[in-house]
Short mmCIF file of C-alpha atoms and ligand atoms in Angstrom, two decimals:
data_model
loop_
_atom_site.label_atom_id
_atom_site.label_comp_id
_atom_site.label_asym_id
_atom_site.label_seq_id
_atom_site.Cartn_x
_atom_site.Cartn_y
_atom_site.Cartn_z
CA MET M 19 20.35 20.64 -6.07
CA ASN M 20 18.27 21.53 -9.00
CA THR M 21 17.25 17.92 -9.67
CA PRO M 22 13.28 17.99 -9.46
CA ALA M 23 12.09 16.41 -6.45
CA ALA M 24 9.66 13.68 -5.78
CA ILE M 25 6.90 14.59 -3.36
CA VAL M 26 5.68 11.41 -1.76
CA THR M 27 2.46 11.80 0.31
CA GLY M 28 2.18 9.22 2.84
CA GLY M 29 5.94 8.84 2.85
CA ALA M 30 6.35 7.95 6.60
CA GLY M 31 4.13 4.96 6.28
CA PHE M 32 4.99 1.57 5.54
CA LEU M 33 5.13 1.67 1.59
CA GLY M 34 6.11 5.06 1.42
CA SER M 35 9.02 4.88 3.39
CA HIS M 36 10.20 2.09 1.04
CA LEU M 37 9.29 4.26 -1.50
CA CYS M 38 11.48 7.49 -0.21
CA GLU M 39 14.50 5.04 0.03
CA ALA M 40 14.36 3.56 -3.59
CA LEU M 41 13.83 7.32 -4.85
CA LEU M 42 16.91 8.74 -2.85
CA ALA M 43 19.01 5.50 -4.05
CA ARG M 44 18.65 6.61 -7.34
CA GLU M 45 19.45 10.56 -6.51
CA THR M 46 16.14 11.88 -6.66
CA PRO M 47 15.47 14.38 -3.94
CA VAL M 48 12.14 13.56 -2.11
CA VAL M 49 9.72 15.64 -0.16
CA CYS M 50 7.95 13.46 2.19
CA VAL M 51 4.65 14.83 3.22
CA ASP M 52 2.60 12.76 6.19
CA ASN M 53 0.68 14.02 9.11
CA LEU M 54 2.02 10.22 11.05
CA VAL M 55 -1.62 9.52 11.32
CA THR M 56 -0.83 5.80 10.62
CA GLY M 57 2.65 6.33 9.74
CA ASP M 58 5.88 6.45 12.05
CA ASP M 59 8.40 9.00 12.38
CA ALA M 60 10.84 6.22 12.68
CA ASN M 61 10.41 4.64 9.11
CA ILE M 62 12.16 7.55 8.30
CA ALA M 63 14.54 8.35 10.97
CA HIS M 64 17.38 6.58 8.83
CA LEU M 65 16.63 9.45 5.75
CA LEU M 66 16.25 12.56 7.86
CA GLU M 67 20.20 13.61 7.51
CA ARG M 68 20.46 12.51 3.89
CA PRO M 69 20.93 15.10 1.24
CA GLY M 70 18.16 15.24 -0.53
CA PHE M 71 15.35 14.28 1.74
CA ARG M 72 13.11 16.55 3.29
CA PHE M 73 10.22 15.89 5.91
CA LEU M 74 6.79 18.17 5.87
CA ARG M 75 4.53 17.20 8.96
CA ARG M 76 1.73 17.87 7.20
CA ASP M 77 -2.26 16.59 6.76
CA VAL M 78 -2.83 16.66 2.79
CA THR M 79 -6.52 17.60 3.40
CA SER M 80 -5.30 21.07 4.70
CA PRO M 81 -4.87 23.97 2.71
CA PRO M 82 -2.71 22.72 -0.36
CA LEU M 83 1.11 22.28 -0.55
CA ASP M 84 3.31 24.69 -2.21
CA PRO M 85 7.23 23.11 -1.71
CA ARG M 86 9.43 25.13 -3.48
CA GLY M 87 11.51 24.16 -6.40
CA PRO M 88 11.00 22.17 -9.46
CA VAL M 89 8.87 18.60 -8.86
CA GLY M 90 9.19 16.28 -11.38
CA LEU M 91 6.72 13.35 -9.91
CA VAL M 92 4.20 13.38 -7.11
CA PHE M 93 3.10 10.04 -5.55
CA HIS M 94 0.51 10.16 -3.44
CA LEU M 95 0.16 7.45 -1.03
CA ALA M 96 -1.55 9.40 1.97
CA SER M 97 -4.49 7.48 3.27
CA ALA M 98 -4.89 4.76 5.90
CA ALA M 99 -4.74 1.29 4.47
CA SER M 100 -5.85 -1.21 6.66
CA PRO M 101 -9.07 -2.35 7.81
CA VAL M 102 -7.99 -1.78 11.72
CA ASP M 103 -7.00 1.64 10.50
CA TYR M 104 -9.81 2.80 8.08
CA ARG M 105 -12.83 1.67 10.10
CA ARG M 106 -10.92 3.49 13.24
CA LEU M 107 -10.72 6.69 10.38
CA PRO M 108 -13.79 6.44 8.54
CA ILE M 109 -14.08 10.29 7.73
CA GLU M 110 -10.30 11.01 7.47
CA THR M 111 -10.16 8.33 4.96
CA LEU M 112 -12.69 9.37 2.72
CA ARG M 113 -11.09 13.03 2.81
CA ALA M 114 -7.56 11.64 2.20
CA GLY M 115 -8.81 10.37 -0.75
CA SER M 116 -10.76 12.90 -1.75
CA GLU M 117 -9.58 16.13 -0.81
CA GLY M 118 -5.95 15.04 -0.35
CA THR M 119 -6.21 13.62 -4.02
CA LEU M 120 -7.34 16.64 -5.37
CA HIS M 121 -4.87 18.90 -3.60
CA ALA M 122 -2.09 16.25 -4.73
CA LEU M 123 -3.08 16.58 -8.55
CA ARG M 124 -3.38 20.38 -8.23
CA LEU M 125 -0.13 20.39 -7.13
CA ALA M 126 1.25 17.98 -9.89
CA GLU M 127 -0.45 20.45 -12.40
CA ARG M 128 1.11 23.53 -11.08
CA LYS M 129 4.64 21.89 -10.88
CA GLY M 130 3.96 20.03 -14.36
CA ALA M 131 5.22 17.03 -12.70
CA ARG M 132 3.89 13.64 -13.47
CA PHE M 133 1.19 12.07 -10.73
CA VAL M 134 0.85 8.52 -9.43
CA LEU M 135 -2.11 7.69 -7.65
CA ALA M 136 -1.65 4.52 -5.02
CA SER M 137 -4.97 3.09 -5.50
CA THR M 138 -5.79 -0.28 -4.30
CA SER M 139 -7.12 -3.81 -5.29
CA GLU M 140 -10.11 -2.91 -2.96
CA VAL M 141 -11.65 -0.89 -5.96
CA TYR M 142 -12.51 -4.95 -7.02
CA GLY M 143 -14.62 -4.99 -3.94
CA ASP M 144 -15.53 -8.86 -3.69
CA PRO M 145 -14.81 -9.72 -7.22
CA ALA M 146 -17.14 -11.68 -9.16
CA ARG M 147 -14.14 -11.98 -11.75
CA HIS M 148 -11.05 -13.90 -10.96
CA PRO M 149 -8.20 -13.07 -11.29
CA GLN M 150 -8.97 -9.39 -11.64
CA PRO M 151 -8.00 -7.73 -14.80
CA GLU M 152 -7.56 -3.99 -15.22
CA SER M 153 -11.10 -3.97 -17.46
CA TYR M 154 -12.89 -5.95 -14.29
CA TRP M 155 -15.25 -2.88 -12.87
CA GLY M 156 -15.79 -4.67 -9.06
CA ASN M 157 -17.85 -5.56 -6.93
CA VAL M 158 -17.90 -2.76 -4.24
CA ASN M 159 -20.51 -2.35 -1.35
CA PRO M 160 -21.01 1.37 -1.62
CA ILE M 161 -22.12 1.59 2.20
CA GLY M 162 -20.43 -1.76 3.81
CA PRO M 163 -17.74 -1.40 6.43
CA ARG M 164 -15.00 -1.48 3.95
CA SER M 165 -16.58 0.96 1.87
CA VAL M 166 -15.21 4.17 3.18
CA TYR M 167 -11.76 3.06 1.97
CA ASP M 168 -12.85 1.43 -1.18
CA GLU M 169 -15.24 4.32 -2.17
CA ALA M 170 -12.47 6.77 -1.25
CA LYS M 171 -9.88 4.91 -3.78
CA ARG M 172 -12.64 4.95 -6.34
CA TYR M 173 -13.38 8.41 -6.41
CA ALA M 174 -9.20 9.26 -6.11
CA GLU M 175 -9.15 7.05 -9.44
CA ALA M 176 -12.19 9.17 -11.35
CA LEU M 177 -10.94 12.31 -9.99
CA THR M 178 -7.33 11.35 -11.44
CA GLU M 179 -9.11 10.41 -14.83
CA ALA M 180 -10.85 13.42 -15.07
CA PHE M 181 -7.89 16.00 -14.71
CA ARG M 182 -5.83 13.49 -17.40
CA ARG M 183 -8.73 13.10 -19.72
CA ASP M 184 -10.48 16.72 -19.91
CA ARG M 185 -7.06 18.62 -18.04
CA GLY M 186 -4.32 17.23 -19.97
CA ALA M 187 -2.37 16.37 -16.23
CA ARG M 188 0.26 13.70 -16.67
CA THR M 189 -1.49 10.76 -14.61
CA ALA M 190 -0.79 7.29 -13.76
CA ILE M 191 -3.13 4.90 -11.30
CA VAL M 192 -1.77 1.63 -9.85
CA ARG M 193 -3.80 -0.65 -8.48
CA ILE M 194 -1.82 -1.98 -5.78
CA PHE M 195 -2.66 -5.52 -4.14
CA ASN M 196 -1.69 -6.79 -0.77
CA THR M 197 1.86 -6.05 -0.11
CA TYR M 198 3.91 -7.17 3.12
CA GLY M 199 7.38 -6.42 4.40
CA PRO M 200 9.66 -4.88 7.01
CA ARG M 201 7.60 -1.62 8.92
CA MET M 202 4.43 -3.01 8.91
CA ARG M 203 2.94 -2.58 12.20
CA ALA M 204 2.34 -5.75 14.39
CA ARG M 205 -1.28 -4.48 14.85
CA ASP M 206 -2.46 -2.98 11.89
CA GLY M 207 -4.62 -6.17 11.45
CA ARG M 208 -3.51 -7.50 8.15
CA ALA M 209 -2.59 -10.92 7.42
CA VAL M 210 1.10 -11.12 7.39
CA PRO M 211 2.31 -9.20 10.47
CA THR M 212 -0.68 -10.52 12.71
CA PHE M 213 0.52 -14.09 12.10
CA ILE M 214 4.29 -13.14 12.59
CA ARG M 215 2.98 -11.28 15.76
CA GLN M 216 1.22 -14.43 17.19
CA ALA M 217 3.97 -17.14 15.66
CA LEU M 218 6.65 -15.05 17.80
CA ALA M 219 5.10 -14.67 20.78
CA GLY M 220 3.59 -18.32 20.50
CA THR M 221 -0.10 -17.60 20.78
CA PRO M 222 -2.54 -19.06 18.44
CA LEU M 223 -2.91 -17.80 15.18
CA THR M 224 -6.01 -16.39 14.37
CA VAL M 225 -7.35 -17.14 10.96
CA THR M 226 -10.92 -15.93 10.09
CA GLY M 227 -13.66 -17.74 8.95
CA ASP M 228 -12.28 -21.14 7.50
CA GLY M 229 -9.11 -20.22 5.92
CA THR M 230 -10.05 -20.79 2.59
CA GLN M 231 -10.23 -17.30 1.61
CA THR M 232 -6.95 -16.15 -0.50
CA ARG M 233 -4.77 -13.13 -1.31
CA SER M 234 -1.96 -12.87 -3.45
CA ILE M 235 1.03 -11.26 -1.47
CA CYS M 236 3.67 -9.53 -3.17
CA HIS M 237 7.03 -8.55 -1.08
CA VAL M 238 7.04 -4.54 -0.70
CA ASP M 239 10.43 -4.19 -2.61
CA ASP M 240 8.87 -5.57 -6.02
CA THR M 241 5.69 -3.53 -5.69
CA VAL M 242 8.04 -0.32 -4.98
CA ARG M 243 9.80 -1.55 -8.25
CA GLY M 244 6.48 -1.44 -9.92
CA ILE M 245 5.31 1.83 -8.41
CA LEU M 246 8.56 3.32 -10.06
CA ALA M 247 8.58 1.56 -12.90
CA LEU M 248 4.69 2.67 -14.07
CA ALA M 249 5.97 6.44 -12.88
CA ASP M 250 8.96 6.26 -15.41
CA SER M 251 6.52 5.01 -18.08
CA ALA M 252 3.90 7.21 -20.18
CA HIS M 253 1.55 4.87 -19.30
CA PRO M 254 -2.01 6.26 -17.18
CA GLY M 255 -2.89 3.01 -15.95
CA PRO M 256 -4.57 1.61 -14.18
CA MET M 257 -2.36 -0.93 -13.43
CA ASN M 258 -2.29 -3.90 -11.15
CA ILE M 259 0.95 -4.35 -9.33
CA GLY M 260 0.97 -7.75 -7.00
CA GLY M 261 1.92 -10.92 -6.21
CA PRO M 262 0.84 -13.80 -8.84
CA GLU M 263 1.21 -16.55 -6.18
CA GLU M 264 -2.09 -17.09 -4.51
CA THR M 265 -2.36 -18.67 -0.99
CA THR M 266 -5.02 -19.69 1.50
CA MET M 267 -5.14 -17.72 4.77
CA LEU M 268 -4.78 -21.29 6.24
CA GLU M 269 -1.81 -21.98 4.19
CA LEU M 270 -0.21 -18.76 5.05
CA ALA M 271 -0.61 -19.25 8.81
CA GLU M 272 1.14 -22.92 8.45
CA LEU M 273 3.86 -21.43 6.54
CA ILE M 274 4.18 -18.64 8.70
CA ILE M 275 4.21 -21.26 11.77
CA GLN M 276 6.89 -23.22 9.73
CA LEU M 277 9.02 -20.58 9.03
CA THR M 278 9.35 -19.01 12.55
CA GLY M 279 9.52 -22.51 13.84
CA SER M 280 6.86 -21.62 16.34
CA ARG M 281 4.84 -23.98 18.68
CA SER M 282 1.68 -22.07 17.93
CA ARG M 283 -1.40 -23.68 16.76
CA ILE M 284 -4.51 -22.14 14.75
CA ARG M 285 -7.15 -20.46 16.27
CA PHE M 286 -10.55 -20.19 13.81
CA LEU M 287 -12.56 -17.06 14.26
CA GLU M 288 -15.91 -15.27 12.65
CA ARG M 289 -15.02 -14.11 9.18
CA PRO M 290 -15.75 -10.26 8.75
CA GLU M 291 -17.80 -8.90 6.84
CA ASP M 292 -17.47 -8.26 2.99
CA ASP M 293 -14.29 -9.93 3.68
CA PRO M 294 -13.26 -10.90 -0.28
CA ALA M 295 -13.40 -14.57 -0.90
CA VAL M 296 -10.76 -14.31 -3.41
CA ARG M 297 -7.91 -12.12 -4.72
CA ARG M 298 -5.15 -12.28 -7.50
CA PRO M 299 -4.23 -9.86 -9.99
CA ASP M 300 -3.85 -10.52 -13.43
CA THR M 301 -0.44 -8.28 -13.89
CA ALA M 302 -0.22 -9.48 -17.98
CA LEU M 303 -0.20 -5.43 -18.80
CA ALA M 304 2.36 -4.67 -16.20
CA ARG M 305 4.56 -7.66 -17.39
CA SER M 306 4.11 -6.96 -21.33
CA LEU M 307 4.30 -2.91 -20.66
CA LEU M 308 7.04 -2.50 -18.00
CA GLY M 309 8.82 -5.83 -17.96
CA TRP M 310 7.56 -6.01 -14.21
CA GLU M 311 7.40 -9.04 -12.22
CA PRO M 312 8.12 -9.87 -8.91
CA ARG M 313 11.66 -11.13 -8.09
CA VAL M 314 11.24 -11.95 -4.25
CA GLY M 315 9.94 -15.83 -3.50
CA LEU M 316 7.31 -15.84 -1.06
CA GLU M 317 9.67 -17.88 1.46
CA ASP M 318 12.60 -15.42 1.43
CA GLY M 319 10.28 -12.51 1.67
CA LEU M 320 8.47 -13.92 4.57
CA ARG M 321 11.98 -14.84 6.25
CA ALA M 322 13.21 -11.53 5.57
CA THR M 323 9.93 -10.04 7.31
CA ILE M 324 9.95 -12.48 10.22
CA ALA M 325 13.76 -11.70 10.99
CA TRP M 326 13.02 -7.78 10.78
CA PHE M 327 9.93 -8.51 13.39
CA ALA M 328 12.15 -10.58 15.09
CA GLY M 329 15.09 -8.15 15.71
CA ARG M 330 12.25 -5.21 16.80
CA ASP M 331 10.90 -7.89 19.19
CA ARG M 332 14.28 -8.22 20.90
CA LEU M 333 14.59 -4.73 20.70
CA ALA M 334 11.40 -4.07 22.57
CA ARG M 335 11.82 -6.33 24.99
CA SER M 336 15.57 -5.35 25.89
CA ALA M 337 13.88 -1.60 26.20
P1 LIG N 428 0.30 3.38 5.97
O1 LIG N 428 -0.80 3.69 6.92
O2 LIG N 428 1.57 2.34 6.55
O3 LIG N 428 0.58 4.44 5.04
C1 LIG N 428 -0.19 5.59 4.74
C2 LIG N 428 0.87 6.83 5.79
O4 LIG N 428 -0.23 7.73 4.89
C3 LIG N 428 0.77 7.02 6.59
O5 LIG N 428 2.42 7.46 7.18
C4 LIG N 428 0.10 7.72 7.31
O6 LIG N 428 0.40 8.63 8.44
C5 LIG N 428 -0.33 8.89 6.13
N1 LIG N 428 -1.37 9.74 5.95
C6 LIG N 428 -2.64 9.27 5.92
N2 LIG N 428 -3.65 9.99 5.97
C7 LIG N 428 -2.82 11.35 5.92
C8 LIG N 428 -3.18 12.27 5.66
N3 LIG N 428 -4.70 13.07 5.86
N4 LIG N 428 -2.29 13.64 5.47
C9 LIG N 428 -0.99 13.31 5.23
N5 LIG N 428 -0.39 11.72 5.44
C10 LIG N 428 -1.49 10.79 5.96
O7 LIG N 428 -0.15 2.29 4.78
P2 LIG N 428 0.60 1.46 3.41
O8 LIG N 428 0.18 0.26 3.63
O9 LIG N 428 2.03 2.11 3.58
O10 LIG N 428 -0.15 2.10 2.55
C11 LIG N 428 0.39 3.06 1.51
C12 LIG N 428 -0.96 3.74 0.24
O11 LIG N 428 -0.52 2.41 -0.60
C13 LIG N 428 -2.15 3.60 0.68
O12 LIG N 428 -2.45 4.80 0.04
C14 LIG N 428 -2.96 2.67 0.55
O13 LIG N 428 -4.26 2.83 -0.25
C15 LIG N 428 -2.14 1.79 -0.62
N6 LIG N 428 -1.72 0.48 -0.66
C16 LIG N 428 -1.59 -0.17 0.22
C17 LIG N 428 -1.35 -1.81 -0.05
C18 LIG N 428 -0.41 -2.65 0.84
O14 LIG N 428 -0.69 -3.51 0.91
N7 LIG N 428 0.08 -1.99 1.77
C19 LIG N 428 -2.36 -2.09 -0.79
C20 LIG N 428 -3.23 -1.52 -1.85
C21 LIG N 428 -2.75 0.01 -1.75
#
């Protein structure tokens, strides 16, 4: 097969595995590079036999990758992404954003490929501007508990932009906002899987603070469609991709209780340090330049995600 491949670092993770699937669906060969530090080979088990799919178990911070054959796209997603993970892996997270991004950029440059950095809404920190447009510079604590992730991504953005500005590399930065869907890990600490796991088990849903902090969540199919649309364009970004519907954590917990038919109640816990009070993307740029907007409604997306978790739950109990 001579079609140029797409390299997906972090391809065995939640978002990466959906991206690999979407690329294969449009007949782009995929090289998935992952050291499985927070990913799971079960996420890509169904792809291993597919023609055009290769898995390399590699650390992106190790000596640079040099896969054979033509490469048209490099997506750099490898990084711990949930607060539970990056607090457990602080140095690894900083290295994935710094050395890992450098290696991925050099690979893209060598192959003449377009490079897409998976950045994050966390670059806006605890935002003083709401909703957040791409032009907002953010409000990040450089030494706080989230800084290993936020600053790694801010550095990765600066590096990507330097390759574009100073070396003519074809790069793009996508700032992904909270995404949910099947293949999230039940204990990764993010709100949707935590609430679903608790609701299915009938235990209290743990909402931090008074639950008035907001997030706007986006279904993984929509996020992946946005990432691919940006990759297909010539736009360098940064570009926000995320859900426009803002909900409070308390509303989200109550909705998940309702959709699961659970008898769980809500339990309030102390709010973590530097937890942003509000988060919602301004997606005008993605709408006007890419014609992108989310298609999966919150209730439909949550129902499908709950069904996936419930299926796994049944499997785990019958094992
Ligand atoms: P995830 O933890 O499921 O996936 C990350 C993957 O990267 C894992 O498979 C992990 O094993 C791999 N990885 C980590 N360090 C590595 C290294 N040094 N070498 C090779 N592989 C490595 O997380 P996710 O939610 O799928 O996030 C994927 C990317 O998207 C991350 O870069 C994250 O910052 C970004 N992002 C995700 C969200 C979200 O809501 N899921 C929001 C914003 C940004």
